[in-house]
Amino acid sequence: MKTVIINPERCVGCMQCRFQCALAHSKSKDYFSVFEEIPSKPRIHIVKTKDKEPFPNKCRHCNPAPCEQSCITKAIYRANNDEIVLINPDKCINCGMCAMACPFGVIRYHLYPHRKLSAHKCDQCILRLTEGEKPACVSACKVSALVYDDINKYMTNVEGRKIAELVYLGIREKREENINGYNLLKAYNKSLLEISRR
Amino acid sequence: MKDYKELSICTDATETIKKAERENIELVWDRKIAQEPHCGFCELGLSCRICTMGPCRIDPFGDGPQKGVCGADAEIMVARNLLRMISAGSASHSDHGRDLVEVLYAVGEGKAGGYEIKDEEKLKTIAKIYNITVDGKTTKEIAKELALAMMEDYGMKKKEISFVSIAPEKRKELWRKLNVIPRGIDREVTESMHRSHMGVDNDYISLLLQGVRTSLADGYGGSMIGTYVSDILFGTPEPKVSALNLGVIKEDYVNILIHGHNPVVSEMIYLAVEDKELTDLAKSLGAKGINLAGLCCTGNELLMRKGIPMAGNHLMTELTIVTGAVEAMVVDYQCIMPALSEVAKCYHTLMFSTSDKAKFPGMEHIEFNPENARERAFKIVKLAVENFKNRKKEKVYIPVTEVKSMTGFSVEAILKALGGTLNPLIDAIKAGNIKGAVGIVGCNNPKIKHDYGHVELAKKLVANDILVLTTGCANVAIGKAGLQVPEGKVFAGEGLKAVCNALGIPPSLHIGSCVDNSRILVIASALANALGVDISDLPLAGSAPEWYSEKAVAIAFYVMASGIYTVLGVMPPILGSKKITDLAVNGLEGVFGAKFAVEPDPLKAGDLIIEHIKNKRKALGLAS
């Protein structure tokens, strides 16, 4: 199953995914969409963790999906071989059940271009997928915090290798850690946090 | 509900933050939280908005793009961005200096209404540095000639700007070898903007050396001109006792706050506040009189010269209005948050902008120039006094009483306190009573708990017999903590305490505003010359624990390039380039005899500085 995979440790909090998400779902699909009568709202959220680190939060397209199960008007339904959870804004009655049922807090309520208020969340860029493109947030992400891939393959490649490395290093001396600027920045920000809590 | 203790160490701040929250006033900390998380590309210096082939970003993890559209790599991107920060900082201090030179010229021409030469002796001393003969000339003639000579420092006729001459010979030799002596103040800023245009300078070392040259054009150019011309026009500061914190705002007075950087406006407001007619008007409206207080560096300027108290530093500016007792705030330029006029809308406070360079939505613009300044200042003060009747008594809350603090330690004043020569200071350093001296300078930044960085570092240093010199926002923080009165010696180690007792001085000396960091360069150069060594040999350091502004980057660079180890509390946007980061914290040492360190924890920063001073003393053959 191909889906959007999140590597939160790589998110630099630049919000480019939010911008491109809103753009991809706008009426005009150009940079002037912010001036549209009903501006398009991003469907991915960058939340701050307790340590003030950025975390990209979006719909997981669960199966079974609690939002879908709680929707009494059947506005929430599945598409693309059941891989994507979608909302039909015309059927939505804004009862709020789906937002309450969602374990990840990714459902909001916004006006759609035809002036209908409805539950609002990630549609996995289903239109872009049919055109052979990746979801807009993934295309926007320059640091691979958001990746579009087959989840089983990706986990084997990345997570599997990480786990194997840890097991291997466990019986060897600790390898020198890869120091890059962002790790230094994170360490710096962490000490800022510690100091402010004194 | 905010965790107030995480925001500031000052009671006057936390109490008024609570009031602001009750009254639904948005403050700098709210806006900072709304901005979090900050963009990682920008924090690393890996985003470039210089041209429209971009904007471009470089992936710090190495998987995504490693070059901008033009081909700029991380080194080029970080260096170009940093050079532009230094240039903006140098431009700000230097443009402030330029305004003073214009007033000096107008005084020379006899066209500067209320302004005059207050310190003739200094005028002559500085004229001599510019090789201007003073004998047989009137004060006005000298003023005009000096102003014209200073204008040339801003131009392109010279090979070296004038005040570079005060630096020790060894330092100048090094600068000449590296080709970093500024030729003209405006020239270096312009050249930096040119070099960082796409397709010009793409060698990060060459870009950074131009950064050094541009910063020196600030320290030994714009800033030093700003300091000296202010001294000439408004008087060289002398030690005096004044007061700090929100308690300087008086409940039963008409309160006028001045905010910004340039003394050109605030000195005139000061004159108007002293006017008897306006004071009588205030009394007729039920106030006891007119009370003037300062904020930020224009506050520092008036505090140093006139002993006018300061209500607070950068992060206190919004909170002064929240007291509900401010009739008017008069601003010139730099560090004036545009949010201030929004806060003022919720109270009766009138906001006045005064510079054609700095206009703000929601402020009434009453423009000042040398000819009309006096008349405009009286107009503003009158409007402020008349506004007293609009004050809502139930909204007034001044949470603390003022703290006394000493000020006015210009280089001349320090020499006077020492009996006319630097020798007593040198003897104290040699004997180890004073281990060294550290300038704690710079701003506030909501990323660091307000005033925590300044105060903890100052306490740690004086306890280790290190004399502290303060400027700008650091002065207010450290003064509020009680380190800038002679009684502040209780914080000092035994050696420094003995010196404080002998001279009747505090362990931390307020030496001015942010352009007055040039006074640090003057003292450091004089010390080095007296000992026949270079500045980099001296047991000195600089620190900006809570800096935020581009001006602070320029200061950090000219202080480092002068040979002074500089510890920053806030990370500059350079981590995206490993080479530039290594250069900043290591490599520079081999070139300038000084380098940077970044340490947000003031206690650890203190350790770094104490260790550094120990090493410098050892190299000079002094007991640690």
XYZ file of C-alpha atoms in Angstrom, chain B:
624
model
C -2.490 30.992 31.134
C 1.151 31.545 30.498
C 3.937 30.211 32.645
C 5.100 33.686 33.638
C 8.308 32.449 35.244
C 9.421 31.074 31.868
C 9.054 34.508 30.284
C 11.001 36.902 32.505
C 12.972 37.116 35.734
C 11.601 40.608 36.431
C 8.587 41.152 38.672
C 7.621 44.322 36.813
C 7.483 42.250 33.613
C 5.567 39.230 34.945
C 3.025 41.372 36.806
C 2.229 43.487 33.754
C 2.172 40.390 31.512
C -0.595 39.100 33.817
C -2.456 42.397 33.459
C -2.079 42.230 29.668
C -3.526 38.724 29.685
C -6.521 39.863 31.748
C -7.052 42.732 29.311
C -6.577 40.571 26.199
C -3.505 42.421 25.001
C -1.338 40.511 22.554
C 2.356 40.666 23.488
C 5.659 39.734 21.880
C 5.624 36.336 23.629
C 2.186 35.501 22.178
C 3.387 36.310 18.700
C 6.519 34.255 19.219
C 4.472 31.210 20.224
C 2.259 31.734 17.163
C 5.386 31.649 14.974
C 6.713 28.382 16.436
C 8.116 26.168 15.120
C 10.380 28.602 13.307
C 11.434 27.565 9.812
C 14.469 25.301 10.084
C 15.886 26.337 6.703
C 15.899 29.970 7.807
C 17.329 29.174 11.249
C 20.173 27.304 9.566
C 20.806 30.044 7.005
C 19.917 27.598 4.228
C 17.187 29.597 2.544
C 17.974 32.214 -0.060
C 15.592 34.934 -1.252
C 18.186 36.990 -3.075
C 16.910 36.393 -6.614
C 13.767 35.206 -8.369
C 15.268 32.125 -9.961
C 14.565 30.989 -6.407
C 13.660 31.257 -3.590
C 15.859 28.241 -2.817
C 16.470 25.912 0.080
C 19.206 23.404 0.814
C 18.396 20.124 2.559
C 20.491 19.932 5.740
C 20.180 16.106 5.741
C 21.904 15.763 2.390
C 19.138 13.898 0.474
C 17.276 16.784 -1.112
C 18.724 19.718 -3.057
C 22.266 20.705 -2.097
C 22.450 23.769 -4.336
C 20.267 26.728 -5.165
C 19.137 27.298 -8.747
C 22.251 29.426 -9.392
C 24.456 26.684 -7.984
C 25.116 28.313 -4.612
C 25.989 25.671 -2.034
C 25.489 25.830 1.740
C 28.688 27.845 2.248
C 27.764 30.490 -0.310
C 24.177 30.738 0.945
C 25.111 31.090 4.612
C 27.933 33.548 3.865
C 25.805 35.753 1.608
C 22.980 35.839 4.158
C 25.371 36.617 6.993
C 27.056 39.386 5.009
C 23.657 40.979 4.399
C 22.863 40.810 8.128
C 26.147 42.557 8.981
C 25.485 45.169 6.301
C 22.003 45.932 7.611
C 23.412 46.288 11.123
C 26.259 48.539 10.019
C 23.858 50.573 7.906
C 21.565 51.126 10.896
C 24.244 52.372 13.296
C 25.894 54.399 10.561
C 22.706 56.067 9.358
C 22.070 57.031 12.978
C 25.599 58.521 13.030
C 24.862 60.357 9.796
C 21.851 62.125 11.322
C 24.100 63.441 14.093
C 26.697 64.640 11.581
C 23.908 66.542 9.814
C 22.941 68.248 13.059
C 26.603 69.060 13.709
C 26.798 70.635 10.247
C 23.592 72.598 10.820
C 25.008 73.883 14.122
C 28.143 74.959 12.237
C 25.958 76.782 9.740
C 23.958 78.378 12.547
C 20.766 76.766 11.309
C 20.052 74.263 14.057
C 17.413 75.901 16.248
C 17.746 74.425 19.704
C 20.998 72.517 19.217
C 24.428 73.765 20.275
C 27.940 72.535 21.023
C 27.952 71.306 24.631
C 31.469 69.895 24.766
C 33.904 72.226 22.990
C 36.931 70.422 24.333
C 35.769 67.168 22.797
C 34.982 68.934 19.528
C 38.601 70.060 19.402
C 40.010 66.677 20.402
C 38.042 64.930 17.669
C 38.873 67.659 15.133
C 42.557 66.901 15.770
C 42.027 63.215 14.966
C 40.664 64.467 11.634
C 43.755 66.692 11.184
C 41.679 69.851 11.419
C 43.551 72.844 12.867
C 41.506 74.434 15.607
C 43.573 77.488 16.523
C 42.002 80.784 15.637
C 38.723 79.211 14.528
C 35.310 79.712 16.107
C 33.454 76.731 17.552
C 30.983 76.920 14.693
C 33.737 76.905 12.106
C 35.330 73.840 13.665
C 31.925 72.120 13.906
C 31.236 72.706 10.237
C 34.679 71.587 9.165
C 34.511 68.461 11.310
C 31.040 67.616 9.974
C 32.324 67.920 6.404
C 35.353 65.731 7.213
C 33.067 63.104 8.755
C 30.886 63.169 5.656
C 33.987 62.105 3.756
C 34.222 59.071 6.038
C 30.876 58.079 4.572
C 32.131 58.578 1.025
C 34.750 57.132 -1.309
C 37.655 59.586 -1.244
C 39.541 57.865 1.531
C 41.730 54.799 1.763
C 41.014 54.337 5.476
C 38.263 55.852 7.630
C 39.580 58.247 10.282
C 38.884 56.555 13.622
C 40.767 53.414 12.611
C 43.778 55.454 13.740
C 42.879 54.845 17.406
C 43.458 51.067 17.114
C 46.815 49.607 18.259
C 49.516 49.453 15.554
C 49.623 45.644 15.593
C 45.883 45.445 14.987
C 46.056 47.911 12.111
C 48.923 45.962 10.553
C 46.866 42.791 10.722
C 43.850 44.524 9.211
C 45.969 45.962 6.403
C 47.414 42.533 5.703
C 43.919 41.054 5.481
C 42.680 44.063 3.516
C 39.766 44.669 5.884
C 40.228 48.335 6.796
C 37.071 50.143 5.731
C 37.546 52.778 3.048
C 34.200 54.468 3.472
C 31.211 53.604 5.631
C 28.533 53.722 2.945
C 30.960 52.234 0.451
C 31.427 49.028 2.456
C 27.687 48.570 2.994
C 27.029 49.124 -0.702
C 29.852 46.832 -1.739
C 28.510 44.103 0.550
C 25.104 44.327 -1.097
C 26.846 44.181 -4.475
C 29.028 41.220 -3.547
C 26.058 39.225 -2.284
C 24.057 39.779 -5.473
C 23.789 36.592 -7.547
C 26.942 35.909 -9.480
C 29.378 38.262 -7.761
C 31.423 37.062 -4.777
C 31.056 33.310 -4.308
C 34.040 32.525 -2.085
C 32.766 32.237 1.461
C 36.071 33.403 2.978
C 36.118 36.461 0.753
C 32.454 37.180 1.575
C 33.139 36.900 5.299
C 36.223 39.148 5.116
C 34.030 41.771 3.477
C 31.661 41.177 6.402
C 34.514 41.998 8.764
C 35.361 45.144 6.807
C 31.718 46.240 6.814
C 31.444 45.640 10.567
C 34.617 47.668 11.188
C 32.999 50.472 9.167
C 30.332 50.359 11.880
C 32.524 50.074 14.989
C 35.257 52.521 13.965
C 32.946 54.442 11.632
C 29.210 54.990 11.997
C 28.952 53.977 15.647
C 32.041 55.854 16.806
C 30.888 58.955 14.928
C 27.460 58.503 16.551
C 29.014 58.369 20.011
C 31.470 61.223 19.599
C 29.135 63.648 17.838
C 26.459 62.959 20.476
C 29.049 63.799 23.139
C 29.972 67.015 21.302
C 26.344 68.121 20.839
C 24.817 66.937 24.110
C 27.778 66.628 26.486
C 30.182 63.835 27.412
C 28.478 61.666 30.068
C 29.579 61.868 33.690
C 28.738 59.470 36.521
C 25.405 60.019 38.197
C 22.693 58.020 39.927
C 19.351 57.435 38.261
C 16.623 54.813 38.367
C 15.314 51.856 36.374
C 12.233 49.638 35.864
C 8.491 50.302 35.460
C 8.484 52.088 38.814
C 9.987 55.154 37.135
C 6.542 55.722 35.595
C 4.806 57.947 38.157
C 1.117 57.553 38.889
C 0.447 61.228 39.646
C 2.544 62.715 36.833
C 2.087 63.157 33.098
C 4.333 60.356 31.800
C 6.136 60.696 28.497
C 8.312 57.853 27.225
C 10.961 58.214 24.564
C 11.841 55.120 22.549
C 14.324 54.478 19.785
C 18.001 55.288 19.392
C 18.901 58.780 18.314
C 19.383 61.527 20.952
C 18.541 64.183 18.351
C 14.805 63.905 19.129
C 14.887 62.884 22.784
C 17.219 65.734 23.829
C 14.659 68.214 22.508
C 11.790 66.430 24.250
C 13.902 66.694 27.404
C 14.144 70.472 26.937
C 10.394 70.756 26.425
C 9.633 68.682 29.525
C 11.769 71.116 31.570
C 9.651 74.043 30.341
C 7.810 75.859 33.138
C 4.742 76.764 31.092
C 4.107 73.165 30.110
C 4.686 72.007 33.694
C 2.145 74.588 34.887
C -0.302 73.305 32.305
C 0.191 69.767 33.663
C -0.434 71.032 37.203
C -3.588 72.830 36.132
C -4.885 69.475 34.852
C -4.305 67.780 38.202
C -0.895 66.218 37.640
C 2.098 66.941 39.854
C 4.263 67.653 36.821
C 5.724 66.046 33.734
C 7.803 62.891 34.070
C 10.126 61.765 31.278
C 11.478 58.216 31.054
C 13.426 56.293 28.448
C 13.267 52.972 26.629
C 15.933 51.187 24.599
C 18.956 53.145 23.410
C 17.562 56.646 23.141
C 16.716 56.003 26.788
C 20.347 55.007 27.367
C 21.524 58.227 25.702
C 19.394 60.432 27.980
C 20.208 58.307 31.021
C 23.960 58.641 30.392
C 23.893 62.410 29.844
C 20.921 63.723 31.791
C 20.195 60.996 34.342
C 16.685 60.533 32.933
C 15.425 57.184 34.326
C 14.677 54.206 32.088
C 11.370 52.339 32.201
C 12.776 49.237 30.564
C 14.545 47.491 27.728
C 13.338 45.921 24.463
C 10.878 43.352 25.848
C 9.471 45.893 28.335
C 8.377 48.367 25.665
C 4.853 46.973 25.200
C 4.483 46.495 28.943
C 5.127 50.169 29.698
C 1.895 51.004 27.860
C 0.060 48.213 29.698
C 0.640 50.172 32.950
C -2.118 52.483 31.665
C -0.176 55.485 32.983
C 1.663 56.581 29.838
C 0.281 59.729 28.214
C 2.588 59.593 25.203
C 5.381 57.587 23.654
C 7.706 59.371 21.238
C 9.722 57.170 18.917
C 12.533 57.800 16.467
C 13.884 54.604 14.926
C 15.248 51.056 15.377
C 13.831 48.288 17.591
C 10.390 49.937 17.800
C 7.999 47.022 17.462
C 5.138 47.956 15.133
C 2.946 46.167 17.684
C 3.308 49.135 20.049
C 0.652 51.236 18.363
C -1.754 48.274 18.569
C -1.184 48.027 22.330
C -1.584 51.800 22.655
C -5.046 51.599 21.022
C -6.282 49.747 24.113
C -5.214 52.594 26.400
C -5.175 56.379 26.221
C -1.489 56.488 25.185
C -0.678 58.776 22.240
C 2.024 57.497 19.881
C 4.244 59.881 17.930
C 6.709 58.974 15.181
C 9.308 61.633 14.423
C 11.666 60.435 11.680
C 10.999 60.515 7.966
C 12.780 57.135 7.903
C 10.468 55.431 10.364
C 6.714 55.643 10.024
C 4.253 53.387 11.821
C 0.585 52.618 11.229
C -1.403 53.947 14.161
C 1.113 56.629 15.159
C 0.778 60.363 14.575
C 3.734 61.515 12.492
C 5.313 64.760 13.659
C 8.531 65.029 11.736
C 11.693 66.452 13.299
C 14.594 68.164 11.578
C 17.406 70.301 13.033
C 15.546 73.551 12.311
C 12.098 72.684 13.633
C 13.033 70.241 16.420
C 12.464 72.603 19.325
C 9.039 73.733 18.177
C 7.928 70.147 17.354
C 9.113 68.850 20.730
C 7.047 71.481 22.543
C 4.033 70.565 20.412
C 4.321 66.871 21.315
C 4.810 67.505 25.017
C 1.767 69.811 25.031
C -0.382 67.128 23.376
C 0.873 64.613 25.936
C 0.039 66.901 28.854
C -3.458 67.545 27.500
C -3.936 63.810 27.205
C -3.603 63.404 30.997
C -7.334 64.022 31.365
C -8.084 60.973 29.220
C -6.259 58.588 31.565
C -8.525 55.904 33.052
C -7.605 55.653 36.730
C -8.993 52.134 37.093
C -6.643 50.899 34.351
C -3.473 52.205 36.003
C -1.151 49.611 37.516
C 2.506 50.229 38.326
C 3.627 47.024 40.041
C 7.013 47.976 41.486
C 9.038 50.831 42.884
C 12.106 51.993 41.021
C 15.609 50.569 41.498
C 18.557 52.969 41.729
C 21.330 52.540 39.191
C 24.518 54.404 38.339
C 25.289 55.533 34.836
C 27.463 57.923 32.838
C 30.746 55.993 32.626
C 32.128 57.410 29.416
C 35.815 56.728 28.740
C 36.594 60.230 30.006
C 34.580 59.587 33.183
C 36.364 56.294 33.817
C 39.735 58.008 33.387
C 38.637 60.735 35.792
C 37.526 58.144 38.358
C 40.957 56.551 37.988
C 42.701 59.882 38.580
C 43.455 60.813 34.981
C 45.341 57.737 33.732
C 44.624 54.097 33.059
C 47.470 53.070 35.355
C 45.364 52.276 38.446
C 43.225 49.972 36.284
C 46.302 48.335 34.743
C 47.813 47.908 38.222
C 44.587 46.316 39.472
C 44.599 43.935 36.511
C 48.281 43.105 37.049
C 47.729 42.545 40.770
C 44.752 40.325 39.972
C 42.185 42.338 41.926
C 40.512 42.745 38.582
C 41.045 39.608 36.522
C 39.759 41.139 33.331
C 36.888 43.079 31.809
C 33.862 41.925 29.839
C 31.359 43.935 27.842
C 27.832 42.571 28.255
C 25.846 44.133 25.474
C 22.917 43.670 23.181
C 19.234 43.188 23.134
C 16.454 41.058 24.567
C 15.039 38.133 22.622
C 11.843 36.280 23.555
C 13.725 33.052 22.802
C 15.683 33.658 26.027
C 13.956 34.235 29.353
C 13.853 38.053 29.595
C 16.981 39.433 31.328
C 18.042 35.985 32.613
C 21.029 35.759 30.265
C 22.303 39.255 31.086
C 21.879 39.093 34.840
C 23.186 35.589 35.533
C 26.256 36.171 33.378
C 27.000 39.519 35.041
C 26.621 38.008 38.520
C 28.923 35.138 37.677
C 31.602 37.399 36.189
C 31.717 39.996 38.973
C 31.824 37.189 41.549
C 34.983 36.051 39.761
C 36.566 39.521 39.964
C 35.817 40.414 36.363
C 34.747 44.013 35.752
C 31.570 44.264 33.651
C 30.817 47.060 31.177
C 27.255 47.320 29.918
C 25.470 48.991 27.028
C 21.991 48.963 25.551
C 19.341 46.579 26.861
C 21.916 44.711 28.964
C 22.356 47.866 31.069
C 18.709 47.896 32.105
C 18.713 44.180 32.951
C 21.886 44.289 35.030
C 21.026 47.619 36.624
C 17.593 46.331 37.687
C 19.327 43.398 39.370
C 21.234 45.870 41.567
C 24.736 45.432 40.148
C 25.174 49.005 38.984
C 25.203 50.888 42.276
C 28.271 50.980 44.553
C 26.359 48.664 46.941
C 26.366 46.136 44.085
C 29.838 45.230 45.337
C 28.154 42.548 47.482
C 27.920 40.527 44.259
C 31.647 40.999 43.562
C 34.576 38.796 44.489
C 37.040 40.057 47.102
C 39.454 41.629 44.601
C 36.858 43.545 42.629
C 35.122 44.535 45.861
C 38.324 46.203 47.055
C 38.539 48.177 43.805
C 34.864 49.202 44.099
C 35.509 50.362 47.674
C 38.589 52.347 46.704
C 36.961 54.133 43.772
C 33.343 54.203 44.919
C 32.199 52.527 41.707
C 29.823 49.626 41.064
C 31.207 46.271 39.826
C 29.287 46.779 36.582
C 29.635 50.086 34.738
C 27.026 51.478 32.342
C 28.935 52.927 29.402
C 26.129 53.804 27.020
C 23.791 52.914 24.185
C 24.466 50.357 21.443
C 26.455 52.812 19.283
C 28.490 53.392 22.456
C 29.985 49.925 22.124
C 32.531 52.061 20.292
C 33.577 53.253 23.764
C 34.633 49.630 24.463
C 36.878 49.787 21.396
C 38.402 53.031 22.685
C 39.116 51.593 26.166
C 40.455 48.318 24.744
C 42.744 50.158 22.326
C 43.980 52.505 25.056
C 44.706 49.541 27.377
C 46.569 47.691 24.631
C 48.582 50.787 23.718
C 49.452 51.451 27.367
C 50.783 47.910 27.722
C 52.394 47.845 24.274
C 50.426 44.768 23.204
C 47.558 43.972 20.848
C 43.905 43.955 21.991
C 43.828 40.192 21.475
C 46.490 39.818 24.202
C 44.290 41.440 26.854
C 42.090 39.560 29.356
C 38.902 40.847 27.734
C 35.729 39.314 26.329
C 32.437 40.423 24.890
C 29.032 38.834 25.269
C 25.568 39.339 23.809
C 23.480 36.879 25.858
C 20.054 37.868 24.470
C 20.768 39.503 21.115
C 18.141 39.620 18.376
C 19.039 42.318 15.869
C 21.178 42.642 12.754
C 22.961 45.482 14.539
C 24.160 42.959 17.122
C 25.700 40.835 14.346
C 27.663 43.855 13.131
C 28.793 44.568 16.707
C 29.797 40.944 17.291
C 31.924 41.019 14.144
C 33.744 44.286 14.871
C 34.383 43.233 18.467
C 35.767 39.865 17.312
C 37.812 41.503 14.535
C 39.271 43.884 17.137
C 40.650 40.822 18.903
C 38.020 40.255 21.590
C 36.574 36.782 22.288
C 32.799 37.024 21.808
C 30.176 34.723 23.318
C 26.667 34.828 21.857
C 23.592 33.561 23.678
C 21.421 33.216 20.583
C 22.440 31.063 17.617
C 23.126 33.076 14.457
C 21.807 31.480 11.219
C 25.077 29.777 10.235
C 24.704 26.140 11.297
C 23.728 25.150 7.748
C 27.392 25.456 6.757
C 29.795 23.230 8.631
C 32.792 25.119 7.259
C 31.514 28.528 8.361
C 30.479 27.179 11.761
C 33.967 25.702 12.260
C 35.529 28.963 11.142
C 33.416 31.005 13.567
C 34.100 28.898 16.644
C 37.674 27.774 15.824
C 39.360 29.027 12.676
C 38.983 32.751 13.334
C 41.312 32.467 16.348
C 44.286 31.879 14.053
C 43.424 34.930 11.950
C 42.112 37.609 14.331
C 43.348 36.230 17.652
C 39.703 35.968 18.689
C 36.713 33.807 17.872
C 33.038 33.287 18.638
C 31.261 30.859 20.914
C 27.521 30.243 21.151
C 26.172 29.304 24.575
C 22.598 30.048 25.652
C 23.241 29.060 29.277
C 24.722 32.152 30.987
C 26.357 30.021 33.672
C 28.224 27.971 31.078
C 28.980 31.125 29.062
C 30.489 32.511 32.260
C 32.729 29.429 32.553
C 33.909 29.889 28.968
C 34.775 33.536 29.608
C 36.488 32.892 32.951
C 38.617 30.182 31.329
C 39.460 32.502 28.422
C 40.523 35.308 30.774
C 42.617 32.873 32.785
C 44.457 31.843 29.612
C 45.031 35.422 28.494
C 46.414 36.340 31.927
C 48.731 33.364 31.816
C 50.039 34.362 28.383
C 50.756 37.861 29.724
C 52.636 36.325 32.646
C 50.021 37.434 35.177
C 48.944 35.299 38.110
C 45.541 33.743 37.554
